[in-house]
Amino acid sequence: MSEQEAYGRKDNRMLLQDTMQSSGEFNDPAAWLKETDIVSYDFPYAAELIAESFREWRGQAVPPFAKLWEWCVLSFDGKWLEAIDGSGARSERWKAQWEAEAAYSLRSGKLYSAEERTTEPAMVLLTIPVFTRGLGEIFALLGCAMTAEQYEQGGVHTAEAMAMHFQTCFYHRFEHVFVSDLAGVHQHAERESSRRSLLFQIVQRMHDNIDVNAVLTEVIDSISAMYPGARLDLFMSQDHRSTHPQVKPLPFRWGDDDVCAKAFKDGRVALHAGPDKRSVEIGLPLGGKQGVYGVFHMVLDRPAFPDVDLRFLSMVADTAGTAFENAKLYERSNQLIRELRMSNELTQRLNQSLRLGDIFQYAFEELLEMFDADYCCILHLNEEKGGLEAIACNYQPLRGEIIDAGNGLGGKVYTTGEPIIVSNYRDAEDTSSKLMQATHSQSLIATPLSVGGEVRGAIMLAHREPQFFSYDSFRLLQAMAGHIGLAVGNARLHAEVRYLANRDSLTGLYARHYLDEEIKERQSKDFCGSLIVVDIDQFKMVNDTYGHQKGDKILKQVSEIVKSSIRQGDIAARWGGEELAVYLPQLGVQQAVFVAERIRKRVMGETEPRVTVSCGIAEWSWTDDRVSVESLFYRADMALYDAKNNGRNQVVIDCKDADVSVKNP
């Protein structure tokens, strides 16, 4: 029904209500329907209704003598609408004549007749106005063709009566359409009210939830309740892991004509009818202010769901997108708080120690718990061994292994300085990892370990399930690696400062105070130990002859010979001036003699200019009375004094231990 037609009926109904209220005709609840009418504004839109009424009227009871009459119906402006040929002839032959007669009837408002003598028998053509029942306006005209004899026998009166019957048929259909429209409006209003109420309840329930999974479950259940039996899935583009069976990850590849691809790209509802027109496929974007997060995919059977309210579904999806976005922001804020807390806890634990080994162990334990990973491997550059050392790893066969800097995923992270994420190791191309293969892991996040702006290693976290780590986890690992790198840098700096504090700057040997502390600590744990004091013979003459720079060079040469002549755990120190000291843990005096003799012979043969050294040896044992560090040094110094007085270039053992001297042959 047109807008003008609706307005005309509304005005007419208001006038009718006023009339009926004044006359007290509200006793009959259907009385107002009998007074409904069309007005001149409705006439241009009533042609179809007039034609339908004409066909219905002609199919009803007609007097026997009038069955062979030919009839037509014309519009309010005299235009031909439809004809019914009762005799079998073509009624369109008089179309122009009927339209011409209709013009006379419209001007006069009366029946018009004209005799047609070109046919046999002679015919009379009538045009009969049909009036509205309210204002008496002509809204249609009936055309009738009968023989002249029938006309003279009173056929005109029968035609007028049949025209009145047509008016009754028209208003019967008009009232039916009017009531159907009212019922449709009422049903539509009830449906809209019900859906608004349902939408309000859905919105309230979704916004009452600040949990992402609860929001998605609510909208899926709501749509499923509206269209039971429909196939519904939700494809999410976010890093969101859901246990709901209808929530699935967004496919990486979609066809160009796929409704989900169109809905996701355009952010609008997409519709596609099945090839047999018995099903319909719908894509509903789940979006908020910041973008589209996913797509609802619905497949409905046409027979079961002939009417699909896309506008309502779109409103539900938009509401769900806003609620999802709010829940996601709340979840993100909680996650940021959690990350800050974990970062603070990690930093506090890392700062509890300045030992590099402790820091890597703390970081390893915290990362495993923080990311719920199956495996963690921390690679650190070992310059002495020329590769990346797995310094912390809960897969024991890899712990301590040296990996070439250019191999595997860890080597790739180290060389490129870029973090990587692997969702499914089986599908990854051109990637290999000993950790992933050995542990049968599928998910990996890895980030470089930077210390002082320089990449010094890599941190790798693995899990057996594919697509386990989210982008948030990937980003968090990079942040945690920054804290770990800072702690490692502090430990390295502390170790370097301690190294410098405990080392002699010229020779690179330990300082005397460090040697004193180490001997004290060893005496509390070991059962014996020996001390060798080494002195360069006639070193003053070397300085006077060659200069102090040459003397420093000689001192460095002797120091290097000493360092290369002892074990890994032995401690070499500069005692003072040209005197050096070597402490040999858990070695007796006899083994110390061999070490001292090796040093003496190498100095005599490898220095340039050639110099010699004298050595004094003292030992302590747990069977002796407690020997202090000072007394141990004193005894070794006395043995050295004897070596000097007995001709130099020899090894002398403390006389308390034995009367032994090893002289230069």
Coordinates of C-alpha atoms in Angstrom, one line a residue, residues 192-479:
E192 CA 8.9 -5.4 16.7
S193 CA 8.0 -5.0 20.4
S194 CA 8.9 -8.6 21.1
R195 CA 12.2 -8.3 19.3
R196 CA 13.0 -5.0 21.0
S197 CA 12.3 -6.6 24.3
L198 CA 14.5 -9.6 23.3
L199 CA 17.2 -7.3 22.0
F200 CA 17.1 -5.4 25.3
Q201 CA 17.5 -8.6 27.3
I202 CA 20.3 -9.7 25.0
V203 CA 22.1 -6.4 25.3
Q204 CA 21.6 -6.4 29.1
R205 CA 23.0 -9.9 29.5
M206 CA 25.9 -9.3 27.2
H207 CA 26.9 -6.0 28.8
D208 CA 26.5 -7.5 32.3
N209 CA 29.3 -9.8 31.3
I210 CA 32.9 -8.5 31.3
D211 CA 34.3 -11.9 30.3
V212 CA 35.0 -12.4 26.6
N213 CA 34.0 -16.1 26.6
A214 CA 30.7 -15.3 28.3
V215 CA 29.9 -12.6 25.8
L216 CA 30.5 -14.9 22.8
T217 CA 28.5 -17.7 24.4
E218 CA 25.6 -15.4 25.1
V219 CA 25.4 -14.1 21.5
I220 CA 25.7 -17.6 20.1
D221 CA 23.0 -18.9 22.4
S222 CA 20.7 -15.9 21.6
I223 CA 20.9 -16.3 17.8
S224 CA 20.5 -20.1 18.1
A225 CA 17.4 -19.5 20.3
M226 CA 15.9 -17.2 17.6
Y227 CA 16.7 -19.6 14.8
P228 CA 16.7 -23.1 16.2
G229 CA 18.1 -25.7 13.9
A230 CA 20.2 -23.2 11.9
R231 CA 23.9 -24.0 11.5
L232 CA 25.9 -21.3 13.3
D233 CA 29.7 -20.8 13.6
L234 CA 31.8 -17.9 14.8
F235 CA 35.1 -17.3 13.1
M236 CA 37.4 -15.1 15.2
S237 CA 40.4 -13.1 14.0
Q238 CA 41.7 -12.3 17.4
D239 CA 44.3 -14.2 19.5
H240 CA 41.4 -15.7 21.4
R241 CA 41.4 -19.3 22.6
S242 CA 37.9 -20.5 23.3
T243 CA 36.6 -23.9 24.4
H244 CA 33.2 -23.2 22.8
P245 CA 32.7 -25.7 19.9
Q246 CA 31.2 -23.1 17.6
V247 CA 34.0 -20.6 18.0
K248 CA 36.7 -21.3 15.5
P249 CA 39.8 -19.5 14.2
L250 CA 39.4 -17.3 11.1
P251 CA 40.6 -19.3 8.0
F252 CA 43.7 -17.8 6.3
R253 CA 42.2 -18.5 2.8
W254 CA 38.7 -17.7 1.7
G255 CA 37.2 -17.5 -1.7
D256 CA 36.4 -14.1 -3.2
D257 CA 32.6 -14.9 -3.2
D258 CA 32.5 -16.3 0.3
V259 CA 29.9 -14.5 2.4
C260 CA 32.3 -14.6 5.5
A261 CA 35.1 -13.0 3.5
K262 CA 32.7 -10.3 2.2
A263 CA 31.3 -9.6 5.6
F264 CA 34.7 -9.4 7.2
K265 CA 36.3 -7.2 4.6
D266 CA 33.3 -4.8 4.1
G267 CA 32.0 -4.8 7.7
R268 CA 28.4 -5.4 6.4
V269 CA 25.9 -8.2 6.4
A270 CA 26.5 -10.5 3.4
L271 CA 23.8 -12.8 2.0
H272 CA 24.0 -15.7 -0.5
A273 CA 21.2 -18.0 -1.6
G274 CA 21.9 -21.6 -2.2
P275 CA 21.9 -23.0 -5.8
D276 CA 18.6 -24.7 -5.2
K277 CA 17.1 -21.6 -3.5
R278 CA 16.2 -23.9 -0.5
S279 CA 18.9 -22.5 1.8
V280 CA 20.4 -19.1 2.6
E281 CA 23.9 -18.4 3.8
I282 CA 24.5 -15.3 6.0
G283 CA 27.7 -13.6 7.1
L284 CA 27.3 -11.2 10.1
P285 CA 30.4 -9.2 11.0
L286 CA 31.3 -9.0 14.7
G287 CA 32.7 -5.5 15.0
G288 CA 33.3 -2.6 17.3
K289 CA 34.7 0.9 17.1
Q290 CA 38.2 -0.4 16.6
G291 CA 37.5 -2.9 13.8
V292 CA 36.0 -6.2 12.9
Y293 CA 36.9 -9.0 15.2
G294 CA 35.2 -11.9 13.6
V295 CA 32.2 -13.2 11.5
F296 CA 29.1 -15.1 12.4
H297 CA 28.3 -17.7 9.7
M298 CA 24.7 -18.9 9.5
V299 CA 23.1 -21.4 7.1
L300 CA 19.3 -21.6 7.2
D301 CA 16.9 -23.8 5.3
R302 CA 14.3 -21.7 3.4
P303 CA 11.3 -24.0 4.2
A304 CA 12.1 -23.8 8.0
F305 CA 12.9 -20.1 8.0
P306 CA 11.0 -18.3 5.2
D307 CA 11.5 -14.9 7.0
V308 CA 14.9 -13.8 8.1
D309 CA 15.2 -10.4 9.9
L310 CA 18.6 -9.3 8.7
R311 CA 18.2 -5.9 10.4
F312 CA 17.6 -7.5 13.8
L313 CA 20.5 -10.0 13.3
S314 CA 22.7 -7.1 12.4
M315 CA 21.7 -5.2 15.6
V316 CA 22.5 -8.3 17.7
A317 CA 25.9 -8.7 16.0
D318 CA 26.7 -5.0 16.5
T319 CA 25.7 -5.2 20.1
A320 CA 27.8 -8.3 20.5
G321 CA 30.8 -6.6 18.9
T322 CA 30.5 -3.7 21.3
A323 CA 30.2 -5.9 24.3
F324 CA 33.1 -8.1 23.1
E325 CA 35.2 -5.0 22.6
N326 CA 34.4 -3.8 26.1
A327 CA 35.2 -7.2 27.6
K328 CA 38.4 -7.4 25.6
L329 CA 39.5 -4.0 26.9
Y330 CA 38.7 -5.1 30.4
E331 CA 40.6 -8.3 29.8
R332 CA 43.5 -6.3 28.3
S333 CA 43.6 -3.9 31.3
N334 CA 43.8 -6.9 33.7
Q335 CA 46.4 -8.5 31.5
L336 CA 48.5 -5.3 31.6
I337 CA 48.2 -5.3 35.4
R338 CA 49.2 -8.9 35.5
E339 CA 52.2 -8.3 33.2
L340 CA 53.3 -5.4 35.4
R341 CA 53.0 -7.6 38.5
M342 CA 55.0 -10.4 36.8
S343 CA 57.6 -8.0 35.5
N344 CA 58.0 -6.6 39.0
E345 CA 58.3 -10.1 40.5
L346 CA 60.8 -11.2 37.9
T347 CA 62.9 -8.0 38.3
Q348 CA 62.9 -8.4 42.1
R349 CA 64.0 -12.1 41.9
L350 CA 66.6 -11.3 39.3
N351 CA 68.0 -8.6 41.5
Q352 CA 68.4 -10.9 44.4
S353 CA 71.7 -12.1 42.9
L354 CA 74.4 -10.7 40.8
R355 CA 75.8 -14.1 39.8
L356 CA 75.2 -14.8 36.1
G357 CA 74.3 -18.5 36.7
D358 CA 71.7 -17.6 39.3
I359 CA 70.1 -15.0 37.0
F360 CA 69.7 -17.4 34.1
Q361 CA 68.3 -20.1 36.5
Y362 CA 65.8 -17.6 38.0
A363 CA 64.7 -16.4 34.5
F364 CA 64.3 -19.9 33.3
E365 CA 62.1 -20.9 36.2
E366 CA 60.0 -17.7 36.0
L367 CA 59.4 -18.0 32.3
L368 CA 58.2 -21.6 32.4
E369 CA 55.6 -20.7 35.0
M370 CA 54.7 -17.3 33.5
F371 CA 53.9 -18.6 30.0
D372 CA 52.8 -22.2 31.0
A373 CA 55.3 -23.5 28.5
D374 CA 56.4 -27.1 28.2
Y375 CA 60.0 -26.2 27.5
C376 CA 62.3 -23.2 28.0
C377 CA 65.8 -22.9 26.6
I378 CA 68.1 -19.9 27.2
L379 CA 71.0 -19.6 24.8
H380 CA 74.0 -17.4 25.7
L381 CA 77.1 -16.6 23.7
N382 CA 80.1 -18.5 24.8
E383 CA 83.0 -16.7 23.2
E384 CA 85.6 -19.2 24.4
K385 CA 83.8 -22.1 22.8
G386 CA 82.7 -20.1 19.7
G387 CA 78.9 -20.7 19.8
L388 CA 75.6 -20.3 21.7
E389 CA 75.6 -22.4 24.9
A390 CA 72.2 -23.8 26.2
I391 CA 72.9 -22.4 29.6
A392 CA 69.4 -23.2 30.9
C393 CA 67.1 -25.8 29.5
N394 CA 64.6 -28.3 31.0
Y395 CA 65.3 -30.7 28.1
Q396 CA 68.5 -32.2 29.7
P397 CA 70.2 -33.6 26.5
L398 CA 70.5 -30.0 25.2
R399 CA 71.7 -28.5 28.5
G400 CA 75.2 -27.2 28.1
E401 CA 75.3 -28.0 24.4
I402 CA 77.1 -25.5 22.1
I403 CA 75.1 -24.5 19.0
D404 CA 76.5 -22.8 16.0
A405 CA 75.3 -19.2 15.8
G406 CA 73.9 -19.7 12.3
N407 CA 71.9 -22.9 12.9
G408 CA 68.4 -23.5 14.0
L409 CA 65.7 -21.1 15.1
G410 CA 67.8 -20.0 18.1
G411 CA 70.7 -19.2 15.8
K412 CA 68.3 -17.3 13.5
V413 CA 67.0 -15.2 16.3
Y414 CA 70.6 -14.5 17.4
T415 CA 71.9 -13.6 14.0
T416 CA 68.9 -11.5 12.8
G417 CA 68.2 -9.9 16.2
E418 CA 64.4 -10.4 15.4
P419 CA 61.8 -12.3 17.5
I420 CA 59.9 -15.1 15.8
I421 CA 56.6 -16.9 16.5
V422 CA 55.8 -20.4 15.1
S423 CA 52.1 -21.5 15.4
N424 CA 52.5 -24.9 13.9
Y425 CA 56.1 -26.3 13.5
R426 CA 54.9 -29.1 11.1
D427 CA 53.6 -26.6 8.6
A428 CA 56.6 -24.2 8.9
E429 CA 58.8 -24.1 5.9
D430 CA 62.6 -23.5 5.9
T431 CA 62.8 -23.8 9.7
S432 CA 64.6 -26.3 11.8
S433 CA 65.1 -26.6 15.5
K434 CA 66.8 -29.3 17.5
L435 CA 64.6 -28.3 20.5
M436 CA 61.3 -28.5 18.6
Q437 CA 62.2 -31.8 16.9
A438 CA 63.6 -33.5 20.0
T439 CA 60.6 -32.5 22.2
H440 CA 57.9 -32.9 19.5
S441 CA 56.7 -29.4 20.1
Q442 CA 54.5 -27.4 17.7
S443 CA 54.3 -23.9 19.1
L444 CA 57.3 -21.6 19.7
I445 CA 58.0 -18.0 20.6
A446 CA 61.6 -16.8 20.7
T447 CA 63.2 -13.4 21.2
P448 CA 66.8 -12.2 21.2
L449 CA 68.6 -11.6 24.5
S450 CA 70.2 -8.2 24.3
V451 CA 72.7 -6.9 26.8
G452 CA 73.8 -3.3 26.6
G453 CA 72.4 -2.9 23.1
E454 CA 74.2 -6.0 21.8
V455 CA 72.6 -9.4 21.1
R456 CA 74.2 -11.9 23.4
G457 CA 71.8 -14.9 23.0
A458 CA 68.2 -16.0 22.6
I459 CA 65.3 -17.1 24.7
M460 CA 63.0 -19.9 23.4
L461 CA 59.7 -21.1 24.8
A462 CA 58.0 -24.2 23.3
H463 CA 54.7 -26.1 23.7
R464 CA 53.5 -29.4 22.3
E465 CA 50.1 -28.0 21.2
P466 CA 49.9 -26.0 18.0
Q467 CA 48.8 -22.4 18.1
F468 CA 49.3 -22.3 21.9
F469 CA 51.0 -18.9 22.2
S470 CA 49.1 -15.8 21.5
Y471 CA 50.4 -12.5 20.2
D472 CA 50.1 -11.1 23.7
S473 CA 52.4 -13.8 24.9
F474 CA 54.8 -13.1 22.1
R475 CA 54.9 -9.4 23.0
L476 CA 55.2 -10.2 26.7
L477 CA 58.2 -12.4 26.2
Q478 CA 60.0 -9.5 24.4
A479 CA 59.3 -7.3 27.4

